């Protein structure tokens, strides 16, 4: 990539941030960073373990640290965790770090794509669909408030979504 900034993918769980992110990184010949995976490798435990042993707040702190650590690093395609937009400071950081693409998904599609929600602590309860609806409802305006581009992913393959992102990024990458 030529521009000195990241391409950041945000959106709800199951929106395809990691899958599309990998495709985008390949096309842009840029490194790919998955924030959840980075946290897991730094801490040595899974996101679910962090949630159950230390609580969501501790995870959110780690998420903010990882985001902060991306400042001034080699431009990359970054897949953020679905809840990254909840903290004000993270939303400011996202705007500073580069161009933000919001991958939009419906609650129903999110739950269907995820299937076994055991790795997603916030959807793992009795009614994943209800949790997804409530959470997404609360976050939709936050995603939109930081997005430079919104792509609806329902009914589209990850390749098609990546293609739309590339078209928007143009030659300016
Ligand atoms: C979360 C989304 C997850 C992960 C954690 C919390 C959320 O990431 O960060 O389970 O609050 O929406 P993905 O969106 O990559 O599943």
PDB file of C-alpha atoms and ligand atoms in Angstrom:
ATOM      1  CA  UNK A   1       0.000   0.000   0.000  1.00  0.00           C
ATOM      2  CA  UNK A   2       1.233   3.495  -0.786  1.00  0.00           C
ATOM      3  CA  UNK A   3      -0.873   5.547   1.626  1.00  0.00           C
ATOM      4  CA  UNK A   4       0.434   5.824   5.156  1.00  0.00           C
ATOM      5  CA  UNK A   5      -2.721   4.627   6.816  1.00  0.00           C
ATOM      6  CA  UNK A   6      -4.581   1.475   7.626  1.00  0.00           C
ATOM      7  CA  UNK A   7      -7.786   0.116   6.163  1.00  0.00           C
ATOM      8  CA  UNK A   8      -9.941  -0.812   9.154  1.00  0.00           C
ATOM      9  CA  UNK A   9     -12.893  -3.172   8.974  1.00  0.00           C
ATOM     10  CA  UNK A  10     -15.610  -2.768  11.574  1.00  0.00           C
ATOM     11  CA  UNK A  11     -19.024  -4.347  11.989  1.00  0.00           C
ATOM     12  CA  UNK A  12     -21.022  -6.811  13.991  1.00  0.00           C
ATOM     13  CA  UNK A  13     -19.978 -10.403  14.697  1.00  0.00           C
ATOM     14  CA  UNK A  14     -20.396 -12.534  11.594  1.00  0.00           C
ATOM     15  CA  UNK A  15     -20.144  -9.578   9.206  1.00  0.00           C
ATOM     16  CA  UNK A  16     -17.098 -11.210   7.600  1.00  0.00           C
ATOM     17  CA  UNK A  17     -14.410  -8.799   8.820  1.00  0.00           C
ATOM     18  CA  UNK A  18     -11.704 -11.465   9.098  1.00  0.00           C
ATOM     19  CA  UNK A  19     -12.529 -13.304   5.872  1.00  0.00           C
ATOM     20  CA  UNK A  20     -12.931 -10.125   3.814  1.00  0.00           C
ATOM     21  CA  UNK A  21      -9.907  -8.613   5.562  1.00  0.00           C
ATOM     22  CA  UNK A  22      -7.666 -11.467   4.465  1.00  0.00           C
ATOM     23  CA  UNK A  23      -8.875 -11.143   0.872  1.00  0.00           C
ATOM     24  CA  UNK A  24      -8.376  -7.380   0.917  1.00  0.00           C
ATOM     25  CA  UNK A  25      -4.876  -7.675   2.361  1.00  0.00           C
ATOM     26  CA  UNK A  26      -3.940 -10.115  -0.395  1.00  0.00           C
ATOM     27  CA  UNK A  27      -5.253  -7.789  -3.082  1.00  0.00           C
ATOM     28  CA  UNK A  28      -3.546  -4.747  -1.556  1.00  0.00           C
ATOM     29  CA  UNK A  29      -0.375  -6.699  -0.800  1.00  0.00           C
ATOM     30  CA  UNK A  30      -0.540  -5.430   2.736  1.00  0.00           C
ATOM     31  CA  UNK A  31      -0.210  -7.200   6.086  1.00  0.00           C
ATOM     32  CA  UNK A  32      -3.410  -8.449   7.697  1.00  0.00           C
ATOM     33  CA  UNK A  33      -4.054  -7.864  11.394  1.00  0.00           C
ATOM     34  CA  UNK A  34      -6.908  -9.481  13.301  1.00  0.00           C
ATOM     35  CA  UNK A  35      -7.311  -7.567  16.587  1.00  0.00           C
ATOM     36  CA  UNK A  36      -8.948 -10.467  18.457  1.00  0.00           C
ATOM     37  CA  UNK A  37      -6.150 -12.827  17.399  1.00  0.00           C
ATOM     38  CA  UNK A  38      -3.544 -10.255  18.389  1.00  0.00           C
ATOM     39  CA  UNK A  39      -5.076  -9.990  21.867  1.00  0.00           C
ATOM     40  CA  UNK A  40      -5.226 -13.788  22.140  1.00  0.00           C
ATOM     41  CA  UNK A  41      -1.584 -14.191  21.192  1.00  0.00           C
ATOM     42  CA  UNK A  42      -0.440 -11.393  23.516  1.00  0.00           C
ATOM     43  CA  UNK A  43      -2.392 -12.731  26.492  1.00  0.00           C
ATOM     44  CA  UNK A  44      -2.069 -16.431  25.730  1.00  0.00           C
ATOM     45  CA  UNK A  45      -5.778 -17.141  26.191  1.00  0.00           C
ATOM     46  CA  UNK A  46      -8.850 -17.089  23.999  1.00  0.00           C
ATOM     47  CA  UNK A  47     -11.355 -14.225  23.887  1.00  0.00           C
ATOM     48  CA  UNK A  48     -13.916 -16.494  25.598  1.00  0.00           C
ATOM     49  CA  UNK A  49     -11.461 -17.287  28.391  1.00  0.00           C
ATOM     50  CA  UNK A  50     -10.674 -13.600  28.879  1.00  0.00           C
ATOM     51  CA  UNK A  51     -14.403 -12.808  29.083  1.00  0.00           C
ATOM     52  CA  UNK A  52     -15.144 -15.587  31.562  1.00  0.00           C
ATOM     53  CA  UNK A  53     -12.044 -15.246  33.768  1.00  0.00           C
ATOM     54  CA  UNK A  54     -11.429 -11.497  33.719  1.00  0.00           C
ATOM     55  CA  UNK A  55     -14.645  -9.981  32.420  1.00  0.00           C
ATOM     56  CA  UNK A  56     -15.655  -7.853  29.466  1.00  0.00           C
ATOM     57  CA  UNK A  57     -14.137  -4.644  30.854  1.00  0.00           C
ATOM     58  CA  UNK A  58     -10.638  -6.147  30.946  1.00  0.00           C
ATOM     59  CA  UNK A  59     -11.084  -7.380  27.382  1.00  0.00           C
ATOM     60  CA  UNK A  60     -12.190  -3.874  26.288  1.00  0.00           C
ATOM     61  CA  UNK A  61      -9.063  -2.410  27.850  1.00  0.00           C
ATOM     62  CA  UNK A  62      -6.897  -4.873  25.922  1.00  0.00           C
ATOM     63  CA  UNK A  63      -8.817  -4.022  22.754  1.00  0.00           C
ATOM     64  CA  UNK A  64      -8.054  -0.310  23.239  1.00  0.00           C
ATOM     65  CA  UNK A  65      -4.382  -1.084  23.822  1.00  0.00           C
ATOM     66  CA  UNK A  66      -4.136  -3.122  20.646  1.00  0.00           C
ATOM     67  CA  UNK A  67      -5.817  -0.356  18.669  1.00  0.00           C
ATOM     68  CA  UNK A  68      -3.440   2.225  20.145  1.00  0.00           C
ATOM     69  CA  UNK A  69      -0.447   0.078  19.225  1.00  0.00           C
ATOM     70  CA  UNK A  70      -1.351   0.333  15.520  1.00  0.00           C
ATOM     71  CA  UNK A  71      -0.484   4.000  15.395  1.00  0.00           C
ATOM     72  CA  UNK A  72       2.526   4.661  13.162  1.00  0.00           C
ATOM     73  CA  UNK A  73       2.958   1.030  12.121  1.00  0.00           C
ATOM     74  CA  UNK A  74       3.194  -0.293   8.567  1.00  0.00           C
ATOM     75  CA  UNK A  75      -0.138   0.231   6.779  1.00  0.00           C
ATOM     76  CA  UNK A  76      -2.249  -2.887   7.126  1.00  0.00           C
ATOM     77  CA  UNK A  77      -5.737  -4.217   6.688  1.00  0.00           C
ATOM     78  CA  UNK A  78      -7.143  -4.464  10.209  1.00  0.00           C
ATOM     79  CA  UNK A  79     -10.148  -6.555  11.250  1.00  0.00           C
ATOM     80  CA  UNK A  80     -11.488  -5.092  14.497  1.00  0.00           C
ATOM     81  CA  UNK A  81     -13.616  -6.920  17.060  1.00  0.00           C
ATOM     82  CA  UNK A  82     -17.343  -6.222  16.756  1.00  0.00           C
ATOM     83  CA  UNK A  83     -17.463  -4.199  19.965  1.00  0.00           C
ATOM     84  CA  UNK A  84     -14.562  -1.878  19.210  1.00  0.00           C
ATOM     85  CA  UNK A  85     -16.905   1.042  18.554  1.00  0.00           C
ATOM     86  CA  UNK A  86     -18.420   0.971  22.030  1.00  0.00           C
ATOM     87  CA  UNK A  87     -15.649   3.061  23.598  1.00  0.00           C
ATOM     88  CA  UNK A  88     -15.465   6.752  22.630  1.00  0.00           C
ATOM     89  CA  UNK A  89     -11.659   6.669  22.628  1.00  0.00           C
ATOM     90  CA  UNK A  90     -11.656   3.743  20.200  1.00  0.00           C
ATOM     91  CA  UNK A  91     -13.931   5.597  17.801  1.00  0.00           C
ATOM     92  CA  UNK A  92     -11.520   8.555  17.776  1.00  0.00           C
ATOM     93  CA  UNK A  93      -8.590   6.177  17.326  1.00  0.00           C
ATOM     94  CA  UNK A  94     -10.287   4.469  14.378  1.00  0.00           C
ATOM     95  CA  UNK A  95     -10.803   7.805  12.624  1.00  0.00           C
ATOM     96  CA  UNK A  96      -7.149   8.705  13.156  1.00  0.00           C
ATOM     97  CA  UNK A  97      -5.748   5.356  12.080  1.00  0.00           C
ATOM     98  CA  UNK A  98      -7.087   5.317   8.536  1.00  0.00           C
ATOM     99  CA  UNK A  99     -10.052   4.585   6.342  1.00  0.00           C
ATOM    100  CA  UNK A 100     -12.866   2.762   8.074  1.00  0.00           C
ATOM    101  CA  UNK A 101     -15.147   0.345   6.255  1.00  0.00           C
ATOM    102  CA  UNK A 102     -18.317  -0.814   7.989  1.00  0.00           C
ATOM    103  CA  UNK A 103     -19.426  -4.293   6.924  1.00  0.00           C
ATOM    104  CA  UNK A 104     -23.127  -4.422   7.635  1.00  0.00           C
ATOM    105  CA  UNK A 105     -25.014  -7.590   8.548  1.00  0.00           C
ATOM    106  CA  UNK A 106     -28.477  -8.285   9.999  1.00  0.00           C
ATOM    107  CA  UNK A 107     -28.896 -10.024  13.385  1.00  0.00           C
ATOM    108  CA  UNK A 108     -30.434 -13.086  11.712  1.00  0.00           C
ATOM    109  CA  UNK A 109     -27.637 -13.402   9.181  1.00  0.00           C
ATOM    110  CA  UNK A 110     -25.028 -12.838  11.897  1.00  0.00           C
ATOM    111  CA  UNK A 111     -26.368 -15.704  14.011  1.00  0.00           C
ATOM    112  CA  UNK A 112     -26.753 -17.976  10.968  1.00  0.00           C
ATOM    113  CA  UNK A 113     -23.194 -17.332   9.787  1.00  0.00           C
ATOM    114  CA  UNK A 114     -21.676 -17.837  13.222  1.00  0.00           C
ATOM    115  CA  UNK A 115     -23.470 -21.121  13.901  1.00  0.00           C
ATOM    116  CA  UNK A 116     -21.864 -22.458  17.071  1.00  0.00           C
ATOM    117  CA  UNK A 117     -21.544 -19.305  19.189  1.00  0.00           C
ATOM    118  CA  UNK A 118     -19.278 -20.834  21.834  1.00  0.00           C
ATOM    119  CA  UNK A 119     -16.399 -18.599  20.724  1.00  0.00           C
ATOM    120  CA  UNK A 120     -18.612 -15.481  20.895  1.00  0.00           C
ATOM    121  CA  UNK A 121     -19.351 -14.914  24.610  1.00  0.00           C
ATOM    122  CA  UNK A 122     -21.879 -12.145  23.973  1.00  0.00           C
ATOM    123  CA  UNK A 123     -24.026 -14.384  21.739  1.00  0.00           C
ATOM    124  CA  UNK A 124     -23.501 -17.674  23.524  1.00  0.00           C
ATOM    125  CA  UNK A 125     -26.557 -17.496  25.817  1.00  0.00           C
ATOM    126  CA  UNK A 126     -29.971 -19.071  25.335  1.00  0.00           C
ATOM    127  CA  UNK A 127     -31.157 -16.695  22.632  1.00  0.00           C
ATOM    128  CA  UNK A 128     -28.328 -15.612  20.383  1.00  0.00           C
ATOM    129  CA  UNK A 129     -30.822 -14.030  18.012  1.00  0.00           C
ATOM    130  CA  UNK A 130     -32.288 -11.782  20.713  1.00  0.00           C
ATOM    131  CA  UNK A 131     -28.821 -10.807  21.977  1.00  0.00           C
ATOM    132  CA  UNK A 132     -27.703 -10.023  18.428  1.00  0.00           C
ATOM    133  CA  UNK A 133     -30.774  -7.869  17.774  1.00  0.00           C
ATOM    134  CA  UNK A 134     -30.354  -5.887  20.997  1.00  0.00           C
ATOM    135  CA  UNK A 135     -26.611  -5.391  20.632  1.00  0.00           C
ATOM    136  CA  UNK A 136     -26.721  -4.468  16.963  1.00  0.00           C
ATOM    137  CA  UNK A 137     -29.538  -2.039  17.629  1.00  0.00           C
ATOM    138  CA  UNK A 138     -27.404  -0.273  20.229  1.00  0.00           C
ATOM    139  CA  UNK A 139     -24.327  -0.210  17.982  1.00  0.00           C
ATOM    140  CA  UNK A 140     -25.633   0.579  14.505  1.00  0.00           C
ATOM    141  CA  UNK A 141     -25.308   4.355  14.924  1.00  0.00           C
ATOM    142  CA  UNK A 142     -21.816   3.947  16.429  1.00  0.00           C
ATOM    143  CA  UNK A 143     -20.621   1.909  13.447  1.00  0.00           C
ATOM    144  CA  UNK A 144     -22.056   4.505  11.095  1.00  0.00           C
ATOM    145  CA  UNK A 145     -20.526   7.401  12.996  1.00  0.00           C
ATOM    146  CA  UNK A 146     -16.984   6.228  12.213  1.00  0.00           C
ATOM    147  CA  UNK A 147     -17.508   4.612   8.811  1.00  0.00           C
ATOM    148  CA  UNK A 148     -16.121   6.214   5.666  1.00  0.00           C
ATOM    149  CA  UNK A 149     -17.865   3.506   3.669  1.00  0.00           C
ATOM    150  CA  UNK A 150     -20.689   1.088   4.516  1.00  0.00           C
ATOM    151  CA  UNK A 151     -21.029  -2.176   2.600  1.00  0.00           C
ATOM    152  CA  UNK A 152     -24.118  -4.321   3.000  1.00  0.00           C
ATOM    153  CA  UNK A 153     -22.867  -7.907   3.124  1.00  0.00           C
ATOM    154  CA  UNK A 154     -26.158  -9.831   3.167  1.00  0.00           C
ATOM    155  CA  UNK A 155     -26.471 -12.089   0.126  1.00  0.00           C
ATOM    156  CA  UNK A 156     -22.923 -11.353  -0.997  1.00  0.00           C
ATOM    157  CA  UNK A 157     -19.853 -13.574  -1.030  1.00  0.00           C
ATOM    158  CA  UNK A 158     -16.731 -12.353   0.801  1.00  0.00           C
ATOM    159  CA  UNK A 159     -15.091 -11.976  -2.639  1.00  0.00           C
ATOM    160  CA  UNK A 160     -17.865  -9.653  -3.790  1.00  0.00           C
ATOM    161  CA  UNK A 161     -17.615  -7.577  -0.591  1.00  0.00           C
ATOM    162  CA  UNK A 162     -13.836  -7.331  -1.001  1.00  0.00           C
ATOM    163  CA  UNK A 163     -14.343  -6.270  -4.619  1.00  0.00           C
ATOM    164  CA  UNK A 164     -16.657  -3.429  -3.550  1.00  0.00           C
ATOM    165  CA  UNK A 165     -14.103  -2.292  -0.989  1.00  0.00           C
ATOM    166  CA  UNK A 166     -11.314  -2.342  -3.594  1.00  0.00           C
ATOM    167  CA  UNK A 167     -13.475  -0.358  -6.033  1.00  0.00           C
ATOM    168  CA  UNK A 168     -14.040   2.279  -3.362  1.00  0.00           C
ATOM    169  CA  UNK A 169     -10.401   2.387  -2.301  1.00  0.00           C
ATOM    170  CA  UNK A 170      -9.543   2.822  -5.981  1.00  0.00           C
ATOM    171  CA  UNK A 171      -5.942   3.175  -7.019  1.00  0.00           C
ATOM    172  CA  UNK A 172      -5.365   5.260  -3.929  1.00  0.00           C
ATOM    173  CA  UNK A 173      -4.078   2.472  -1.709  1.00  0.00           C
TER     174      UNK A 173
HETATM  175  C1  LIG B   1     -17.304  -8.887  20.272  1.00  0.00           C
HETATM  176  C2  LIG B   1     -16.930  -9.377  19.048  1.00  0.00           C
HETATM  177  C3  LIG B   1     -15.895 -10.416  18.877  1.00  0.00           C
HETATM  178  C4  LIG B   1     -14.906 -10.364  20.031  1.00  0.00           C
HETATM  179  C5  LIG B   1     -15.634 -10.444  21.339  1.00  0.00           C
HETATM  180  C6  LIG B   1     -16.622  -9.297  21.535  1.00  0.00           C
HETATM  181  C7  LIG B   1     -18.403  -7.878  20.368  1.00  0.00           C
HETATM  182  O1  LIG B   1     -15.188 -10.194  17.651  1.00  0.00           O
HETATM  183  O2  LIG B   1     -14.121  -9.218  19.974  1.00  0.00           O
HETATM  184  O3  LIG B   1     -16.299 -11.680  21.390  1.00  0.00           O
HETATM  185  O4  LIG B   1     -18.526  -7.222  21.409  1.00  0.00           O
HETATM  186  O5  LIG B   1     -19.126  -7.709  19.361  1.00  0.00           O
HETATM  187  P1  LIG B   1     -15.789 -10.551  16.181  1.00  0.00           P
HETATM  188  O6  LIG B   1     -16.660  -9.415  15.768  1.00  0.00           O
HETATM  189  O7  LIG B   1     -14.576 -10.660  15.339  1.00  0.00           O
HETATM  190  O8  LIG B   1     -16.529 -11.829  16.307  1.00  0.00           O
END
